[in-house]
mmCIF file of C-alpha atoms and ligand atoms in Angstrom:
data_model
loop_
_atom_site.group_PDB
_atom_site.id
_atom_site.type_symbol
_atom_site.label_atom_id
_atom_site.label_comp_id
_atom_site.label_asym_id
_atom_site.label_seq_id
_atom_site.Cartn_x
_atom_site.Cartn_y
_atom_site.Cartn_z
ATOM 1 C CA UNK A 1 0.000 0.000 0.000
ATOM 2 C CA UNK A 2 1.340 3.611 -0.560
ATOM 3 C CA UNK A 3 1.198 5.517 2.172
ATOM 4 C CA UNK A 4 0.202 8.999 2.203
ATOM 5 C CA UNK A 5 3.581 10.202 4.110
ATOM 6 C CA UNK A 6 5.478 8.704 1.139
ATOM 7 C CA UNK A 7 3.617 10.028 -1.533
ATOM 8 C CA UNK A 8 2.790 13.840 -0.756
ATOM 9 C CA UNK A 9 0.974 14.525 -3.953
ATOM 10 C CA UNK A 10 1.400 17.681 -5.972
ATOM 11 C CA UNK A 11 3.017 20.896 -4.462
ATOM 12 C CA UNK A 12 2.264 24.180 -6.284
ATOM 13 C CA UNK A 13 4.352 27.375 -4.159
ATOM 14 C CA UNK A 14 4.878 30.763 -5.273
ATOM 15 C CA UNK A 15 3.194 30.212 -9.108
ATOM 16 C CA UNK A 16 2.828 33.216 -11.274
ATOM 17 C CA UNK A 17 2.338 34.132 -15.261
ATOM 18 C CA UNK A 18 1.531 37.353 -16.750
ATOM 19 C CA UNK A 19 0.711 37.723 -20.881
ATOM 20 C CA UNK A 20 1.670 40.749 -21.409
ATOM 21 C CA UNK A 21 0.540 42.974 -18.841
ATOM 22 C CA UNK A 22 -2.358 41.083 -17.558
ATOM 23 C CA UNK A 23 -1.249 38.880 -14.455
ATOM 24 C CA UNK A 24 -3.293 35.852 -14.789
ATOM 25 C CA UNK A 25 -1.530 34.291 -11.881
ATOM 26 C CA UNK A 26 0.008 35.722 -8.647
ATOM 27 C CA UNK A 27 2.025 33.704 -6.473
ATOM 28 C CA UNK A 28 -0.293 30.470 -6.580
ATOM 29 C CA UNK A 29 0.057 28.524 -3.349
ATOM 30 C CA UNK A 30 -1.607 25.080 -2.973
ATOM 31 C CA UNK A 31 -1.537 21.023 -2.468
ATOM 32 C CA UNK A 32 -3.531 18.429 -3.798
ATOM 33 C CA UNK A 33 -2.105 15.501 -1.579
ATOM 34 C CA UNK A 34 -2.551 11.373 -2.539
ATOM 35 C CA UNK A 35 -5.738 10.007 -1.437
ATOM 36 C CA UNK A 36 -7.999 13.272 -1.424
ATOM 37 C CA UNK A 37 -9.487 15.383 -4.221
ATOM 38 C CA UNK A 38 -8.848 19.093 -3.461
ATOM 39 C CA UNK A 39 -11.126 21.366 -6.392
ATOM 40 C CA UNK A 40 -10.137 24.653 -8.109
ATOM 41 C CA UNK A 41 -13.234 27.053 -8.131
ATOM 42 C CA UNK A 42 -13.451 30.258 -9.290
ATOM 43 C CA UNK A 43 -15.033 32.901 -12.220
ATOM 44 C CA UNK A 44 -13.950 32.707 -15.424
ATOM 45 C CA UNK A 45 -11.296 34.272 -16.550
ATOM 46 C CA UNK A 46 -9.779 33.740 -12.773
ATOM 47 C CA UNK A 47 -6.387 31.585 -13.627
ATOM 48 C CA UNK A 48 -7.667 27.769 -13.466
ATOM 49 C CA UNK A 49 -7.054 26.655 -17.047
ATOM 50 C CA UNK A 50 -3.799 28.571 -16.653
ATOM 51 C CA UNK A 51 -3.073 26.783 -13.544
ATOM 52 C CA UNK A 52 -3.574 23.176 -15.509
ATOM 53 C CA UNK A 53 -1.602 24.817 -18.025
ATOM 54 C CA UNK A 54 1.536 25.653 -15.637
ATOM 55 C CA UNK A 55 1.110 22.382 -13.687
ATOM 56 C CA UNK A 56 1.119 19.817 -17.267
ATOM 57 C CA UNK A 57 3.948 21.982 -18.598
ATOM 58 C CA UNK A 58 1.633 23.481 -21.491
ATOM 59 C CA UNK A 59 2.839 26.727 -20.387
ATOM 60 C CA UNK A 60 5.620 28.004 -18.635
ATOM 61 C CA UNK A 61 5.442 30.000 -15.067
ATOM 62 C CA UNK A 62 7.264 33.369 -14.815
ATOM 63 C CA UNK A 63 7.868 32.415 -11.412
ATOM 64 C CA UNK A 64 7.224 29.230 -9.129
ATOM 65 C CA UNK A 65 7.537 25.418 -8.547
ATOM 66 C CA UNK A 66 5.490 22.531 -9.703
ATOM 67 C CA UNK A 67 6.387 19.870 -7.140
ATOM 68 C CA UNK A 68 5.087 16.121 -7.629
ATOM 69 C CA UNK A 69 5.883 13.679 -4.860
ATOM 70 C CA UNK A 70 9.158 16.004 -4.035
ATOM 71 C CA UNK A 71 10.609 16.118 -7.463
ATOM 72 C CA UNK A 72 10.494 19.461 -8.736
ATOM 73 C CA UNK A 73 9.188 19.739 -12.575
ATOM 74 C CA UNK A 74 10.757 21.096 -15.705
ATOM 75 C CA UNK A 75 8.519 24.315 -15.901
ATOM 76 C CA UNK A 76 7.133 24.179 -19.786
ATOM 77 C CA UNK A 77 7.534 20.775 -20.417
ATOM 78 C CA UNK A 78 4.871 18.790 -20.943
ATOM 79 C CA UNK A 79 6.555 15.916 -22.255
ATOM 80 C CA UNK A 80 7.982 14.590 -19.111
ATOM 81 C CA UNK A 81 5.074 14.588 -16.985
ATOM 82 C CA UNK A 82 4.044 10.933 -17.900
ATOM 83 C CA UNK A 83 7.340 10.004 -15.894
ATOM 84 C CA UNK A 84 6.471 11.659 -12.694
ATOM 85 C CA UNK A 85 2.711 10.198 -13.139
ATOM 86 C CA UNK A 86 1.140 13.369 -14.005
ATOM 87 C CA UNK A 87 -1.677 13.364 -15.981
ATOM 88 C CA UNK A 88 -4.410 15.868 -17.204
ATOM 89 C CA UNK A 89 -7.716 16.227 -19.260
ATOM 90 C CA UNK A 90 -8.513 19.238 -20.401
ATOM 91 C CA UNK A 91 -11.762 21.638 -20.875
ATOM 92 C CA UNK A 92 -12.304 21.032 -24.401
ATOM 93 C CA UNK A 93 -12.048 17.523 -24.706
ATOM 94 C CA UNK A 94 -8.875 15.973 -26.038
ATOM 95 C CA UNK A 95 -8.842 12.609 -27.551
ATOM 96 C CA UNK A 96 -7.193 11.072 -30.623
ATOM 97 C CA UNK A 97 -9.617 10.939 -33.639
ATOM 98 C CA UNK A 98 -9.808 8.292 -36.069
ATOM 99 C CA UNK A 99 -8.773 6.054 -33.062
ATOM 100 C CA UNK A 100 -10.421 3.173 -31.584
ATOM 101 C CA UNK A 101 -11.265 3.983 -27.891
ATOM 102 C CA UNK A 102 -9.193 0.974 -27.118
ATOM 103 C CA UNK A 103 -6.073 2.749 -29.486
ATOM 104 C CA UNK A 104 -6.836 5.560 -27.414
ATOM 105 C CA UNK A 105 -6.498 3.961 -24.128
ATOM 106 C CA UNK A 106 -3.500 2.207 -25.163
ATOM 107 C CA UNK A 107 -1.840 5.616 -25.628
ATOM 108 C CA UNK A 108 -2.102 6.146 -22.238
ATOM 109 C CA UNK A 109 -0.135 2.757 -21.069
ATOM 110 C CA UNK A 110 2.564 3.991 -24.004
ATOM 111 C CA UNK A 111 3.387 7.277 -22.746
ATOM 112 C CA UNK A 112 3.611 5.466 -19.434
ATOM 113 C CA UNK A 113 6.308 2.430 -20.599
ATOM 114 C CA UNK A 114 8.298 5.268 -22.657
ATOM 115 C CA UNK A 115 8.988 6.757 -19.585
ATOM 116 C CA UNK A 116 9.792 3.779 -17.864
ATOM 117 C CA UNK A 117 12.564 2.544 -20.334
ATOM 118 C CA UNK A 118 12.672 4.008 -23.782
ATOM 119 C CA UNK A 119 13.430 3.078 -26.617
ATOM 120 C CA UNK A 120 12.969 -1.048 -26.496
ATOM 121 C CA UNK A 121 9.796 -0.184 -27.795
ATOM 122 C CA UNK A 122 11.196 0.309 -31.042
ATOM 123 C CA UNK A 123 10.830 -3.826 -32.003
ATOM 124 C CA UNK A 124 12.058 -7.137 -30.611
ATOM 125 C CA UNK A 125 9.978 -9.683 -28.413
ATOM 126 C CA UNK A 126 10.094 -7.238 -25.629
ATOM 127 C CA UNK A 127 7.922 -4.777 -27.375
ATOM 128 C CA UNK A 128 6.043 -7.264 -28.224
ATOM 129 C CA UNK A 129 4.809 -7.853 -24.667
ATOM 130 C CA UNK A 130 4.921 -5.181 -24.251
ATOM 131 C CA UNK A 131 2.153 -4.503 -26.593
ATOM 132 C CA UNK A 132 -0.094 -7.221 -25.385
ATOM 133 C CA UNK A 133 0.586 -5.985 -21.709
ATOM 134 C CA UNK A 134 -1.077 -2.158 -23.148
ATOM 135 C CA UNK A 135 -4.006 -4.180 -24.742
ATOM 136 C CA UNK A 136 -4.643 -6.290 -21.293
ATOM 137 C CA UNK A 137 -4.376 -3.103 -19.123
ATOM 138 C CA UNK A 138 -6.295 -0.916 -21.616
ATOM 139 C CA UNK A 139 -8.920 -3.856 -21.711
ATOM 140 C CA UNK A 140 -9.139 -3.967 -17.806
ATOM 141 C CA UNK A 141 -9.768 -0.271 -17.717
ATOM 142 C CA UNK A 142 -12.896 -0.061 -20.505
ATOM 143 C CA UNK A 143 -14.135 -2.800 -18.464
ATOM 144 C CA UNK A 144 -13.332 -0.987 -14.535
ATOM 145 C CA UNK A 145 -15.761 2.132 -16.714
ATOM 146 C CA UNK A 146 -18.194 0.195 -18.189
ATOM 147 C CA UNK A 147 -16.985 0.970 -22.044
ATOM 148 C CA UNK A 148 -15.740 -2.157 -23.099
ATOM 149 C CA UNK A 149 -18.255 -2.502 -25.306
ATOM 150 C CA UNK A 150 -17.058 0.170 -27.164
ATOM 151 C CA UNK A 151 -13.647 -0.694 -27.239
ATOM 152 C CA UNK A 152 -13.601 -1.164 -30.977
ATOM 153 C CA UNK A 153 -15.600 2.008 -31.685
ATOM 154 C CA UNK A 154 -14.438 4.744 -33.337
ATOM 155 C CA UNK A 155 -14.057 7.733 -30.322
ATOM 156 C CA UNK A 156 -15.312 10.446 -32.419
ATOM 157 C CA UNK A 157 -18.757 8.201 -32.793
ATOM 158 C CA UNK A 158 -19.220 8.267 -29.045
ATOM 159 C CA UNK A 159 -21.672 10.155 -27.385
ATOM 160 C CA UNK A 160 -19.862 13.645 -25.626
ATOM 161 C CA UNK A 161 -20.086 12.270 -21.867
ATOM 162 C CA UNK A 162 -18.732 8.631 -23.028
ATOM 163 C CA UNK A 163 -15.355 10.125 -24.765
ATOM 164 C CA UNK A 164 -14.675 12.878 -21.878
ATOM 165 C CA UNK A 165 -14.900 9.402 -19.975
ATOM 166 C CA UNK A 166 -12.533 7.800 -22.421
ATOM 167 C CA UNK A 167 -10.105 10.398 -22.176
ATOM 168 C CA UNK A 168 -9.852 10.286 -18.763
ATOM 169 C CA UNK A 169 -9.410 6.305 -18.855
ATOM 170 C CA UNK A 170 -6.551 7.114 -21.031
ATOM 171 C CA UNK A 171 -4.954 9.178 -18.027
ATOM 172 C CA UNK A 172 -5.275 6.516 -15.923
ATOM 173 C CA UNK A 173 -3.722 3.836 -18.066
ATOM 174 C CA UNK A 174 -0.617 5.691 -17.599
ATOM 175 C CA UNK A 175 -0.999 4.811 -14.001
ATOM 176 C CA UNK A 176 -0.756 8.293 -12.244
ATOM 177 C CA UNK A 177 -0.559 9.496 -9.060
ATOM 178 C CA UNK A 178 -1.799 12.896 -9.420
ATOM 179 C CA UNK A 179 -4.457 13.983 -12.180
ATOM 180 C CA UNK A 180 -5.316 17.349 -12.869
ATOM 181 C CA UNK A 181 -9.105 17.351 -14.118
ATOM 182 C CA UNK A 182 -10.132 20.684 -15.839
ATOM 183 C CA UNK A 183 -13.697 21.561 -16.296
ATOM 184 C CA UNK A 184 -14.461 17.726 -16.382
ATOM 185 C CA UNK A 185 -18.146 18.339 -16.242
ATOM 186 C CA UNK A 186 -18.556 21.250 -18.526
ATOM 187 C CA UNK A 187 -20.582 20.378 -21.400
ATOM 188 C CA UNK A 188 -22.421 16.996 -19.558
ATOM 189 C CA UNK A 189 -25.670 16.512 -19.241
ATOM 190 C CA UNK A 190 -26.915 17.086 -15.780
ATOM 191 C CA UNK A 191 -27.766 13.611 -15.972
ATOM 192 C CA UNK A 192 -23.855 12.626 -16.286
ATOM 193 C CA UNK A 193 -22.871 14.406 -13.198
ATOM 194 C CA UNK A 194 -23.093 11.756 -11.002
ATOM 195 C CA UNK A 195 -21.432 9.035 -12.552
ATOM 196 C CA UNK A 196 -18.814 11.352 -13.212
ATOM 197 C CA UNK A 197 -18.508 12.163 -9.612
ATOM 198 C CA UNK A 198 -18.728 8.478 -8.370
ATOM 199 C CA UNK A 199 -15.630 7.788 -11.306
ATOM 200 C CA UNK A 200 -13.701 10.858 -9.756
ATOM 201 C CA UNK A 201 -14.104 9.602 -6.229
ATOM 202 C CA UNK A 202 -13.000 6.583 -7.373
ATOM 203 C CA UNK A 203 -9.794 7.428 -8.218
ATOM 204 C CA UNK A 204 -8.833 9.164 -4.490
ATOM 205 C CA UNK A 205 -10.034 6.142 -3.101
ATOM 206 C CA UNK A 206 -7.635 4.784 -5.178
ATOM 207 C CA UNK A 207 -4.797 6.776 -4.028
ATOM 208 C CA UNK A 208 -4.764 9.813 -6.567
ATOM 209 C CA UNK A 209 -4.077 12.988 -5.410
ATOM 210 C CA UNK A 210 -7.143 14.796 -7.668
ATOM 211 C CA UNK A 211 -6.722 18.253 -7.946
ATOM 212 C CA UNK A 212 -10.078 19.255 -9.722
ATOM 213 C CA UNK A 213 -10.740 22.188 -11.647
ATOM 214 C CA UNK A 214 -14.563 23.044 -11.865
ATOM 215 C CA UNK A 215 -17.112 25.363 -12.111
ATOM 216 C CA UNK A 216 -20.103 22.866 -11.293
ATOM 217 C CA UNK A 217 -20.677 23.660 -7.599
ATOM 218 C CA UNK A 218 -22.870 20.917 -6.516
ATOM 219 C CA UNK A 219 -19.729 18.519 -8.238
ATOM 220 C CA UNK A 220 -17.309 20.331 -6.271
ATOM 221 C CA UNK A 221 -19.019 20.893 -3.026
ATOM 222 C CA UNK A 222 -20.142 17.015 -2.825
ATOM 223 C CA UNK A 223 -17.091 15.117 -3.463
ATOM 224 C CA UNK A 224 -13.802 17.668 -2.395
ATOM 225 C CA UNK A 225 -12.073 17.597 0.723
ATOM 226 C CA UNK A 226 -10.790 20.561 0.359
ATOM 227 C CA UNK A 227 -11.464 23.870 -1.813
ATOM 228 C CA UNK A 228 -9.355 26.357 -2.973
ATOM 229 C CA UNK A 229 -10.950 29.820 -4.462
ATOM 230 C CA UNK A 230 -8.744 31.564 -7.143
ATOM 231 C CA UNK A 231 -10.267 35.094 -8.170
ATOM 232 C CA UNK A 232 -8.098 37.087 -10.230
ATOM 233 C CA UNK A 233 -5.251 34.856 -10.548
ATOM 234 C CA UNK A 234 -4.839 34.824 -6.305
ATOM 235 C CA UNK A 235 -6.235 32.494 -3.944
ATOM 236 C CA UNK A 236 -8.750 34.137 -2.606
ATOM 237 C CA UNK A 237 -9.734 31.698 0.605
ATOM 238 C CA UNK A 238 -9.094 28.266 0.787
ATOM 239 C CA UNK A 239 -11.003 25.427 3.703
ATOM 240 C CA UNK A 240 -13.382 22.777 3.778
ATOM 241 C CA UNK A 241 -16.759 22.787 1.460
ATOM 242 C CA UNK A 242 -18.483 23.985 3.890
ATOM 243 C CA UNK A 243 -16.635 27.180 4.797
ATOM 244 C CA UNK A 244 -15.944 28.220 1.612
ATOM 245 C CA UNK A 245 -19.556 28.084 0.439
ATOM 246 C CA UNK A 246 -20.432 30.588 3.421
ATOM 247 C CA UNK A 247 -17.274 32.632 2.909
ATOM 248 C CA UNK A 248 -18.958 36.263 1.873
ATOM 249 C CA UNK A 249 -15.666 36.423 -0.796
ATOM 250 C CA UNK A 250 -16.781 33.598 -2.766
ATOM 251 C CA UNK A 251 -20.300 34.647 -2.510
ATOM 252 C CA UNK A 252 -19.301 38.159 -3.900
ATOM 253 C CA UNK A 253 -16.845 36.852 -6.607
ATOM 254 C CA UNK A 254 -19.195 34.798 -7.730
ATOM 255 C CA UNK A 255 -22.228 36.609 -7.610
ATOM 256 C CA UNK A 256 -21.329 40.516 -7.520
ATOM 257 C CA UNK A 257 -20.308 42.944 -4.997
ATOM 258 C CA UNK A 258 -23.146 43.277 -2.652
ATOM 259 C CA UNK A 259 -24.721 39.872 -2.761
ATOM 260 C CA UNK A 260 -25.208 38.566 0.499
ATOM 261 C CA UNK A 261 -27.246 35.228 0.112
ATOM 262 C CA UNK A 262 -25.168 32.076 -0.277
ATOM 263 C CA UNK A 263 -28.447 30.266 -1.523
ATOM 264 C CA UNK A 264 -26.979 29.992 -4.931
ATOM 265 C CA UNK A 265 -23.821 28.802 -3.984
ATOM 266 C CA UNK A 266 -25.393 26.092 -1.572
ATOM 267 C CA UNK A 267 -26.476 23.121 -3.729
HETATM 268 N N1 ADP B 1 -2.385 32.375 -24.100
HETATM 269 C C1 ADP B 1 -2.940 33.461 -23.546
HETATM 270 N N2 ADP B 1 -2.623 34.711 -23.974
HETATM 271 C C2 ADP B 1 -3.189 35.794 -23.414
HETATM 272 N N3 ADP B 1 -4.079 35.764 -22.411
HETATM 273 C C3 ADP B 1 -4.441 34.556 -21.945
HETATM 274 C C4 ADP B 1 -3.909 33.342 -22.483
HETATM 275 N N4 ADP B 1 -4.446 32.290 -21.808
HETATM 276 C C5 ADP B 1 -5.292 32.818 -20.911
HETATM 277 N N5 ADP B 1 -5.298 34.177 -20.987
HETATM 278 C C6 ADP B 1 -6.099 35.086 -20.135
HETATM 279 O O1 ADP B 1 -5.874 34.713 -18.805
HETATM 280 C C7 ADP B 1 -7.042 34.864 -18.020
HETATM 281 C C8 ADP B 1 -7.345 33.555 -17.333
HETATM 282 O O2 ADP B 1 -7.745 32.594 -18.299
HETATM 283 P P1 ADP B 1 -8.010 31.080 -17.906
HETATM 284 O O3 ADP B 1 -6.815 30.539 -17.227
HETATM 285 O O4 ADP B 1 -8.476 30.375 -19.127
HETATM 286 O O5 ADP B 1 -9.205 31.242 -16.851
HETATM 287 P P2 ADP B 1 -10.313 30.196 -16.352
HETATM 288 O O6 ADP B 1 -9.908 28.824 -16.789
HETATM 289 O O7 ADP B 1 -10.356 30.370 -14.871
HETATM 290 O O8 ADP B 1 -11.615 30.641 -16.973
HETATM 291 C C9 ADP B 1 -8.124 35.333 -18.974
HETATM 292 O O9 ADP B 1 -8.222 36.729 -18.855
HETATM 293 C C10 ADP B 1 -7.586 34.930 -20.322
HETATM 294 O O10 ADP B 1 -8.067 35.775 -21.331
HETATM 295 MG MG1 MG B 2 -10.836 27.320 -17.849
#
């Protein structure tokens, strides 16, 4: 078992990005340890997707560290976050057309092996295990989410809930131990949101350190253990569902200055 001492999760300190002149991030401070799922809210415009951006090496932080299990990441570098078991999904869904949702699983499991020793991939019996290893894993995980039967579908033919769910199956083949979800709700049918919670859950109880980026309240409020409010790049207040939801900052960020009724923000 992996303990939560040994495996502190992701470490954000100090994080900030400007374009231009706008400061979309000031000196970002926050941990999404193994085991819990700690969310992300805040207005548009207010940093998150920035944030995922910073933390999966998309973009690359004026200032700050990105810290997974202690080892400090290459800011900007996206390409070595498979190694140190960081994986994403992103707002507007990202998965590999004219792919099988198997194919895309399985690119999961590779990015996960060409970390692990690259290059014997290439050919030889060894990748051939290799291969059938991906398939098995890939297999076990449609089943784990119900989509085996679509395995040999096409992902693009999928209904929109079923291939966000396929992309995030794909993180998991890669076996990480943090995931950074952003906006994994946004565009689901209301009906979706709970199996999508239950699958998110799922993957604390697993272990994962889930930091989850969301704008769905009744999502956030019902499954985190902990919420952090970014408004205007800065964390505005940070605590447990509960406090943040009566915090009058979050009710004024999100609902104007002068609002005074946390009804809306308590779902
Ligand atoms: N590549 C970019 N160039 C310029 N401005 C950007 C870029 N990416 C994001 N921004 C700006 O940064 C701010 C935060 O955006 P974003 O991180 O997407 O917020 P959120 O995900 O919270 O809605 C917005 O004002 C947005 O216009
Ligand atoms: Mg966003």
């Amino acid at each position: 078992m992996t303990s939560t001492i040994e495996r502190p999760g992701l470490q954000i300190t100090g994080v900030c990005k400007a374009y231009g002149g706008l400061q979309v991030l000031s000196d970002v401070t926050l941990r999404a340890p193994a085991g819990a799922i700690t969310a992300v809210i805040g207005p548009n415009g207010a940093g998150k997707s920035t944030l995922a951006n910073v933390i999966s090496g998309f973009v690359t932080q004026d200032r700050g560290e990105v810290v997974v299990n202690g080892v400090r990441l290459p800011p900007g570098k996206a390409v070595t976050r498979a190694e140190h078991r960081l994986g994403r999904t992103f707002q507007n869904l990202e998965i590999f057309t004219g792919m099988t949702v198997l194919q895309n699983v399985a690119m999961g499991a590779y990015s996960r092996q060409r970390g692990s020793h690259l290059g014997d991939l290439v050919r030889g019996p060894r990748a051939r295990r290799d291969e059938i290893e991906v398939k098995e894993a890939a297999l076990a995980l449609l089943r784990r989410f119900r989509l085996e039967h679509r395995a040999d579908s096409l992902v693009e033919s999928l209904p929109f809930g079923e291939a966000k769910l396929v992309e995030m199956v794909r993180v998991l083949a890669m076996e990480p131990e943090v995931v950074v979800l952003d906006e994994p709700a946004a565009g689901l049918p209301p009906a979706s949101a709970l199996p999508l919670a239950e699958t998110i859950a799922g993957l604390a109880e697993d272990g994962i350190g889930v930091l989850l980026i969301e704008h769905n309240m009744k999502l956030v409020m019902s499954i985190s253990q902990h919420v952090v409010v970014l408004d205007q790049g800065q964390v505005l207040t940070e605590g447990s569902p509960a406090e943040v939801q009566q915090d009058p900052r979050v009710i004024e960020a999100y609902l104007g200055p002068g609002a005074t009724t946390s009804e809306e923000l308590t779902l």
